[in-house]
GROMACS .gro file of C-alpha atoms in nm:
model
  362
    1MET     CA    1   9.041   2.442  12.207
    2PRO     CA    2   8.679   2.407  12.091
    3ALA     CA    3   8.536   2.706  11.910
    4GLU     CA    4   8.347   2.956  12.123
    5PRO     CA    5   7.970   2.907  12.089
    6GLN     CA    6   7.808   3.177  11.882
    7PRO     CA    7   7.541   3.386  12.057
    8ARG     CA    8   7.184   3.295  11.967
    9PRO     CA    9   7.011   3.560  11.753
   10ARG     CA   10   6.768   3.764  11.958
   11LEU     CA   11   6.411   3.660  11.890
   12SER     CA   12   6.143   3.919  11.844
   13ARG     CA   13   5.790   3.937  11.709
   14ARG     CA   14   5.941   4.083  11.393
   15THR     CA   15   6.149   3.769  11.329
   16VAL     CA   16   5.855   3.547  11.420
   17LEU     CA   17   5.632   3.709  11.162
   18ALA     CA   18   5.911   3.705  10.904
   19ALA     CA   19   5.886   3.325  10.877
   20THR     CA   20   5.530   3.346  10.751
   21ALA     CA   21   5.608   3.648  10.537
   22THR     CA   22   5.890   3.463  10.361
   23ALA     CA   23   5.657   3.183  10.255
   24THR     CA   24   5.396   3.436  10.141
   25ALA     CA   25   5.653   3.623   9.933
   26ALA     CA   26   5.771   3.300   9.773
   27LEU     CA   27   5.416   3.209   9.683
   28GLY     CA   28   5.360   3.556   9.542
   29ALA     CA   29   5.663   3.523   9.319
   30ALA     CA   30   5.554   3.180   9.201
   31GLY     CA   31   5.206   3.311   9.129
   32ALA     CA   32   5.346   3.602   8.929
   33SER     CA   33   5.548   3.354   8.719
   34PHE     CA   34   5.229   3.163   8.645
   35LEU     CA   35   5.046   3.478   8.536
   36GLN     CA   36   5.329   3.585   8.308
   37THR     CA   37   5.406   3.251   8.143
   38GLY     CA   38   5.095   3.039   8.186
   39ALA     CA   39   5.320   2.765   8.327
   40PRO     CA   40   5.249   2.590   8.659
   41ALA     CA   41   5.367   2.802   8.953
   42ILE     CA   42   5.557   2.509   9.108
   43ALA     CA   43   5.709   2.289   8.843
   44HIS     CA   44   5.925   1.981   8.878
   45GLY     CA   45   6.282   2.087   8.948
   46ASP     CA   46   6.195   2.437   9.067
   47ARG     CA   47   6.347   2.556   9.392
   48LEU     CA   48   6.010   2.615   9.556
   49ARG     CA   49   5.854   2.299   9.704
   50VAL     CA   50   5.555   2.229   9.923
   51GLU     CA   51   5.610   1.993  10.216
   52PRO     CA   52   5.403   1.884  10.516
   53LEU     CA   53   5.456   2.120  10.808
   54ILE     CA   54   5.416   1.827  11.048
   55PRO     CA   55   5.578   1.520  10.888
   56GLU     CA   56   5.346   1.220  10.861
   57ARG     CA   57   5.566   1.008  11.086
   58ASN     CA   58   5.543   1.272  11.362
   59ARG     CA   59   5.162   1.303  11.373
   60GLY     CA   60   5.028   1.153  11.693
   61ILE     CA   61   4.740   1.148  11.937
   62ILE     CA   62   4.722   1.127  12.314
   63LEU     CA   63   4.468   0.860  12.403
   64TYR     CA   64   4.307   1.092  12.659
   65SER     CA   65   4.121   1.239  12.361
   66VAL     CA   66   3.951   0.903  12.299
   67ARG     CA   67   3.953   0.781  12.658
   68ASP     CA   68   3.581   0.703  12.643
   69ARG     CA   69   3.637   0.441  12.373
   70ILE     CA   70   3.954   0.296  12.527
   71ALA     CA   71   3.762   0.244  12.852
   72ALA     CA   72   3.432   0.131  12.694
   73ALA     CA   73   3.289  -0.213  12.749
   74PRO     CA   74   3.183  -0.409  12.441
   75ASP     CA   75   2.861  -0.256  12.310
   76ASP     CA   76   2.638  -0.256  12.003
   77SER     CA   77   2.711   0.103  11.897
   78GLY     CA   78   2.939  -0.007  11.615
   79VAL     CA   79   3.211   0.225  11.751
   80PRO     CA   80   3.552   0.069  11.829
   81TYR     CA   81   3.627   0.002  12.197
   82GLY     CA   82   3.937  -0.108  12.389
   83PHE     CA   83   4.299  -0.087  12.282
   84GLU     CA   84   4.291  -0.337  11.995
   85ARG     CA   85   3.998  -0.184  11.810
   86VAL     CA   86   4.064   0.184  11.888
   87LEU     CA   87   4.433   0.171  11.796
   88ALA     CA   88   4.347  -0.007  11.472
   89ARG     CA   89   4.101   0.272  11.389
   90LEU     CA   90   4.356   0.544  11.470
   91ALA     CA   91   4.610   0.379  11.243
   92GLU     CA   92   4.345   0.360  10.972
   93ILE     CA   93   4.285   0.734  11.007
   94GLY     CA   94   4.657   0.791  10.955
   95TYR     CA   95   4.808   0.851  11.298
   96LYS     CA   96   5.159   0.711  11.335
   97GLU     CA   97   5.231   0.782  11.702
   98ILE     CA   98   5.052   0.725  12.030
   99GLU     CA   99   5.091   0.907  12.361
  100PHE     CA  100   4.941   0.710  12.646
  101ALA     CA  101   4.717   0.836  12.926
  102GLY     CA  102   4.696   0.513  13.122
  103TYR     CA  103   4.731   0.147  13.033
  104ASN     CA  104   4.391   0.005  13.131
  105GLN     CA  105   4.082  -0.095  12.937
  106HIS     CA  106   3.751  -0.253  13.040
  107THR     CA  107   3.825  -0.592  13.197
  108SER     CA  108   3.527  -0.754  13.026
  109ILE     CA  109   3.713  -0.744  12.693
  110LEU     CA  110   3.975  -1.004  12.797
  111GLY     CA  111   3.825  -1.119  13.125
  112ARG     CA  112   4.122  -0.944  13.295
  113GLN     CA  113   4.331  -0.635  13.251
  114ILE     CA  114   4.547  -0.601  12.940
  115THR     CA  115   4.926  -0.604  12.986
  116PRO     CA  116   5.183  -0.357  12.848
  117ALA     CA  117   5.333  -0.638  12.639
  118GLU     CA  118   4.993  -0.704  12.481
  119ILE     CA  119   4.948  -0.334  12.409
  120ARG     CA  120   5.293  -0.329  12.245
  121LYS     CA  121   5.189  -0.609  12.012
  122ILE     CA  122   4.880  -0.410  11.910
  123LEU     CA  123   5.102  -0.109  11.836
  124ASP     CA  124   5.339  -0.318  11.627
  125ASP     CA  125   5.058  -0.493  11.440
  126ASN     CA  126   4.918  -0.154  11.334
  127GLY     CA  127   5.247   0.017  11.248
  128LEU     CA  128   5.214   0.252  11.545
  129LYS     CA  129   5.487   0.386  11.771
  130ALA     CA  130   5.452   0.503  12.130
  131ASN     CA  131   5.610   0.847  12.168
  132GLY     CA  132   5.528   0.924  12.532
  133THR     CA  133   5.295   0.887  12.826
  134HIS     CA  134   5.123   1.085  13.097
  135THR     CA  135   5.191   0.897  13.417
  136GLN     CA  136   5.286   0.983  13.775
  137ILE     CA  137   5.646   1.100  13.809
  138ASN     CA  138   5.730   0.976  14.156
  139PRO     CA  139   6.075   0.862  14.275
  140ASP     CA  140   5.917   0.558  14.445
  141THR     CA  141   5.756   0.423  14.127
  142PHE     CA  142   5.978   0.570  13.856
  143GLU     CA  143   6.173   0.252  13.780
  144ALA     CA  144   5.850   0.058  13.732
  145GLN     CA  145   5.711   0.330  13.504
  146MET     CA  146   6.030   0.322  13.297
  147ASP     CA  147   5.991  -0.054  13.265
  148ILE     CA  148   5.646  -0.002  13.112
  149ALA     CA  149   5.773   0.278  12.888
  150GLN     CA  150   6.046   0.055  12.750
  151THR     CA  151   5.809  -0.237  12.700
  152LEU     CA  152   5.592  -0.005  12.490
  153GLY     CA  153   5.896   0.121  12.299
  154MET     CA  154   5.860   0.490  12.377
  155ALA     CA  155   6.146   0.740  12.373
  156ASN     CA  156   5.986   0.982  12.621
  157ILE     CA  157   5.827   0.943  12.964
  158GLY     CA  158   5.628   1.224  13.117
  159THR     CA  159   5.334   1.356  13.312
  160GLY     CA  160   5.036   1.582  13.262
  161ASN     CA  161   5.101   1.754  13.593
  162ASP     CA  162   5.326   2.050  13.664
  163PRO     CA  163   5.645   1.974  13.861
  164SER     CA  164   5.510   2.202  14.136
  165ASN     CA  165   5.190   2.397  14.196
  166SER     CA  166   5.369   2.648  14.416
  167ASN     CA  167   5.403   3.024  14.378
  168TYR     CA  168   5.750   3.022  14.535
  169LYS     CA  169   6.102   2.963  14.403
  170SER     CA  170   6.206   2.733  14.687
  171ASP     CA  171   5.945   2.474  14.590
  172TRP     CA  172   6.044   2.490  14.224
  173ASP     CA  173   6.410   2.454  14.328
  174ALA     CA  174   6.319   2.136  14.516
  175ALA     CA  175   6.122   2.008  14.219
  176ALA     CA  176   6.417   2.073  13.987
  177ASP     CA  177   6.646   1.871  14.215
  178VAL     CA  178   6.408   1.573  14.196
  179TRP     CA  179   6.353   1.603  13.823
  180ASN     CA  180   6.722   1.638  13.745
  181GLU     CA  181   6.792   1.314  13.931
  182LEU     CA  182   6.501   1.128  13.769
  183GLY     CA  183   6.593   1.267  13.430
  184ARG     CA  184   6.948   1.137  13.476
  185LYS     CA  185   6.809   0.791  13.546
  186ALA     CA  186   6.581   0.812  13.243
  187ARG     CA  187   6.869   0.908  13.016
  188LYS     CA  188   7.068   0.605  13.128
  189ARG     CA  189   6.780   0.392  13.000
  190GLY     CA  190   6.747   0.578  12.670
  191LEU     CA  191   6.445   0.783  12.775
  192ARG     CA  192   6.370   1.156  12.792
  193LEU     CA  193   6.178   1.283  13.096
  194TYR     CA  194   5.924   1.556  13.019
  195THR     CA  195   5.656   1.768  13.183
  196HIS     CA  196   5.338   1.904  13.024
  197ASN     CA  197   5.201   2.251  13.105
  198HIS     CA  198   4.863   2.389  13.195
  199ASP     CA  199   4.804   2.764  13.203
  200ALA     CA  200   4.900   2.811  13.570
  201ALA     CA  201   5.253   2.692  13.492
  202TYR     CA  202   5.304   3.020  13.306
  203SER     CA  203   5.165   3.240  13.581
  204PHE     CA  204   5.404   3.464  13.776
  205LEU     CA  205   5.613   3.359  14.075
  206LEU     CA  206   5.581   3.546  14.402
  207ASP     CA  207   5.948   3.622  14.455
  208ALA     CA  208   5.976   3.989  14.553
  209GLY     CA  209   5.840   4.264  14.774
  210PRO     CA  210   5.714   4.257  15.133
  211LEU     CA  211   5.686   3.924  15.311
  212ASP     CA  212   5.363   3.783  15.452
  213ALA     CA  213   5.312   3.647  15.803
  214ASN     CA  214   5.478   3.322  15.699
  215GLY     CA  215   5.784   3.496  15.557
  216LYS     CA  216   5.677   3.442  15.195
  217PRO     CA  217   5.712   3.709  14.923
  218THR     CA  218   5.387   3.877  14.819
  219ARG     CA  219   5.489   4.039  14.488
  220SER     CA  220   5.669   3.939  14.170
  221SER     CA  221   5.981   4.013  13.969
  222GLY     CA  222   5.789   3.910  13.655
  223VAL     CA  223   5.943   3.562  13.625
  224ARG     CA  224   5.697   3.287  13.531
  225ARG     CA  225   5.688   2.957  13.719
  226LEU     CA  226   5.776   2.715  13.442
  227GLU     CA  227   6.030   2.950  13.288
  228TYR     CA  228   6.211   2.958  13.622
  229PHE     CA  229   6.202   2.576  13.636
  230PHE     CA  230   6.322   2.570  13.276
  231GLY     CA  231   6.640   2.744  13.389
  232LYS     CA  232   6.689   2.522  13.693
  233ALA     CA  233   6.625   2.191  13.514
  234ASP     CA  234   6.929   2.038  13.347
  235PRO     CA  235   6.880   2.053  12.967
  236ARG     CA  236   7.048   1.714  12.935
  237TYR     CA  237   6.786   1.543  13.150
  238VAL     CA  238   6.459   1.741  13.160
  239PHE     CA  239   6.236   1.821  12.862
  240PHE     CA  240   5.900   1.979  12.795
  241GLU     CA  241   5.576   1.912  12.613
  242MET     CA  242   5.404   2.240  12.533
  243ASP     CA  243   5.027   2.221  12.531
  244VAL     CA  244   4.947   2.484  12.269
  245PHE     CA  245   4.592   2.545  12.394
  246TRP     CA  246   4.688   2.595  12.757
  247SER     CA  247   4.978   2.816  12.654
  248TYR     CA  248   4.742   3.052  12.475
  249VAL     CA  249   4.511   3.042  12.775
  250ALA     CA  250   4.813   3.154  12.980
  251ARG     CA  251   4.866   3.438  12.734
  252TYR     CA  252   4.503   3.541  12.788
  253LYS     CA  253   4.494   3.503  13.168
  254HIS     CA  254   4.843   3.570  13.302
  255HIS     CA  255   4.959   3.902  13.163
  256THR     CA  256   4.988   4.133  13.465
  257PHE     CA  257   5.177   4.119  13.793
  258THR     CA  258   5.253   4.349  14.084
  259ASP     CA  259   5.621   4.442  14.110
  260ARG     CA  260   5.825   4.473  14.428
  261ASN     CA  261   5.720   4.838  14.468
  262GLY     CA  262   5.349   4.762  14.435
  263ASN     CA  263   5.316   4.883  14.077
  264PRO     CA  264   5.111   4.688  13.822
  265ARG     CA  265   5.315   4.560  13.529
  266THR     CA  266   5.219   4.400  13.200
  267ASP     CA  267   5.412   4.116  13.035
  268LEU     CA  268   5.247   3.925  12.749
  269PHE     CA  269   5.340   3.558  12.732
  270ASP     CA  270   5.437   3.436  12.385
  271PRO     CA  271   5.423   3.057  12.331
  272ILE     CA  272   5.602   3.078  11.995
  273LEU     CA  273   5.902   3.270  12.127
  274THR     CA  274   5.923   3.041  12.430
  275VAL     CA  275   5.979   2.738  12.207
  276ALA     CA  276   6.180   2.914  11.937
  277ALA     CA  277   6.439   3.020  12.195
  278ALA     CA  278   6.517   2.654  12.280
  279PRO     CA  279   6.341   2.423  12.031
  280LYS     CA  280   6.534   2.109  12.131
  281ARG     CA  281   6.388   2.126  12.485
  282PHE     CA  282   6.041   2.055  12.338
  283PRO     CA  283   6.031   1.712  12.170
  284LEU     CA  284   5.652   1.683  12.210
  285PHE     CA  285   5.351   1.912  12.172
  286HIS     CA  286   4.984   1.884  12.240
  287ALA     CA  287   4.834   2.009  11.917
  288LYS     CA  288   4.519   2.137  12.084
  289ASP     CA  289   4.305   2.410  11.927
  290GLY     CA  290   4.055   2.657  12.066
  291ASN     CA  291   3.802   2.922  11.969
  292LYS     CA  292   3.824   3.256  12.144
  293ASN     CA  293   3.544   3.307  12.392
  294THR     CA  294   3.589   3.582  12.648
  295ALA     CA  295   3.266   3.474  12.820
  296VAL     CA  296   3.451   3.176  12.975
  297PRO     CA  297   3.734   3.205  13.231
  298ASN     CA  298   3.999   3.052  13.005
  299GLY     CA  299   3.920   3.279  12.711
  300TYR     CA  300   3.896   2.981  12.472
  301ASP     CA  301   3.672   2.681  12.408
  302MET     CA  302   3.843   2.358  12.298
  303VAL     CA  303   3.763   2.245  11.944
  304PRO     CA  304   3.907   1.990  11.700
  305PHE     CA  305   4.249   2.074  11.557
  306GLY     CA  306   4.230   2.324  11.274
  307GLU     CA  307   3.878   2.436  11.363
  308GLY     CA  308   3.981   2.710  11.607
  309ASP     CA  309   4.135   3.056  11.623
  310ILE     CA  310   4.487   2.955  11.733
  311GLN     CA  311   4.728   3.012  11.446
  312MET     CA  312   4.868   2.660  11.422
  313GLN     CA  313   5.032   2.729  11.085
  314GLN     CA  314   5.231   3.017  11.229
  315PHE     CA  315   5.310   2.827  11.547
  316PHE     CA  316   5.453   2.511  11.392
  317GLN     CA  317   5.619   2.693  11.104
  318THR     CA  318   5.803   2.941  11.325
  319ILE     CA  319   5.930   2.700  11.590
  320GLY     CA  320   6.107   2.498  11.318
  321GLU     CA  321   6.282   2.163  11.382
  322ARG     CA  322   6.007   1.975  11.194
  323ASP     CA  323   6.189   1.643  11.208
  324PHE     CA  324   6.249   1.669  11.583
  325HIS     CA  325   5.908   1.790  11.700
  326HIS     CA  326   5.617   1.548  11.748
  327ALA     CA  327   5.260   1.678  11.752
  328ASN     CA  328   5.000   1.483  11.953
  329TRP     CA  329   4.640   1.586  11.892
  330GLU     CA  330   4.443   1.638  12.212
  331GLN     CA  331   4.096   1.763  12.289
  332ASP     CA  332   3.985   1.716  12.648
  333THR     CA  333   3.621   1.764  12.548
  334ALA     CA  334   3.618   1.518  12.254
  335PRO     CA  335   3.411   1.237  12.413
  336GLY     CA  336   3.041   1.266  12.330
  337GLY     CA  337   2.903   1.043  12.605
  338ALA     CA  338   2.622   0.794  12.564
  339ALA     CA  339   2.437   1.027  12.329
  340ASN     CA  340   2.723   1.032  12.077
  341PRO     CA  341   2.972   0.750  12.142
  342GLY     CA  342   3.144   0.803  11.805
  343GLN     CA  343   3.224   1.170  11.859
  344SER     CA  344   3.579   1.139  11.992
  345LEU     CA  345   3.693   0.919  11.703
  346ALA     CA  346   3.515   1.145  11.453
  347PHE     CA  347   3.703   1.442  11.599
  348ALA     CA  348   4.025   1.239  11.579
  349ASP     CA  349   3.958   1.188  11.208
  350LEU     CA  350   3.881   1.556  11.142
  351SER     CA  351   4.183   1.671  11.344
  352TYR     CA  352   4.417   1.438  11.158
  353ASP     CA  353   4.293   1.568  10.823
  354ASN     CA  354   4.348   1.928  10.933
  355MET     CA  355   4.692   1.849  11.075
  356SER     CA  356   4.798   1.680  10.753
  357GLU     CA  357   4.687   1.981  10.547
  358LEU     CA  358   4.933   2.217  10.719
  359THR     CA  359   5.208   2.280  10.464
  360ILE     CA  360   5.526   2.479  10.428
  361TYR     CA  361   5.691   2.614  10.115
  362THR     CA  362   6.066   2.558  10.096
   0.00000   0.00000   0.00000
């Protein structure tokens, strides 16, 4: 008989913080050695090593961040436009992976629309790999979307939309049935099906208390929408891309609910613990940063990666599985418009530099 699976250790904020504390202690010990001996703190052959927190091969970008330049017509700005020029620039910056947000460019570049096969050649010519896409996940078009995904050589196919926008379990149950079936089809073709979150995905279900005039619950048991779907979706077939920014917006916005007895309750969402509890369900991340700003509804303003208040070092260090996880930089607000057509690519450059500077001591 196979061995009984061992229970997962219970995660807590204490264990989350311990990961960072361990690295700090190691650095402290190395620094003390330097002070006492005058020798370099980290010498060749020592146990302590510094390594990239996000491996170079796993650093990516979703093209939504530079959508203005992908879609641009040829111009005299000197800024790259269209797939061929923009992807070449991203490879020059250092990105190794591309997540797509559509497959079209301005038709004036070729006199027609570019094809997925032509985009694949551009990827290959620049040493780039497609790691996913945001497309429509619809049973009627799913086979055609998988054809495109396989032409582009990606391992994951996904969407930027939540599986359901509903407050109620029955709708999420129905969504899970559809996604489990589509995920099974994707697996047969060597693909992983994934969904990407916005903040509302981590708001609370209405699943308890008195019913309204339509027979729907009006209060909550404290279960969050996507966490409920997480349990209903088959882990063999359905995966997730956590958007770090929107997850921290959810932490800011969705922290109270009304229980079945009408009492207000508080439950603070923790993005780190959500991933750390099941890291292999999250192959992809949107590495999206933000500055705290309580004057805006979301509580954060989007900024280039590494320029905000979200503790990306703690996040990516604690969730572990560095070789499995792929980080795609995204900033919805990166395009600068006609006044600054080079802004999105400049932010891509800055964000890559900051991503590459995240390190871990092992």
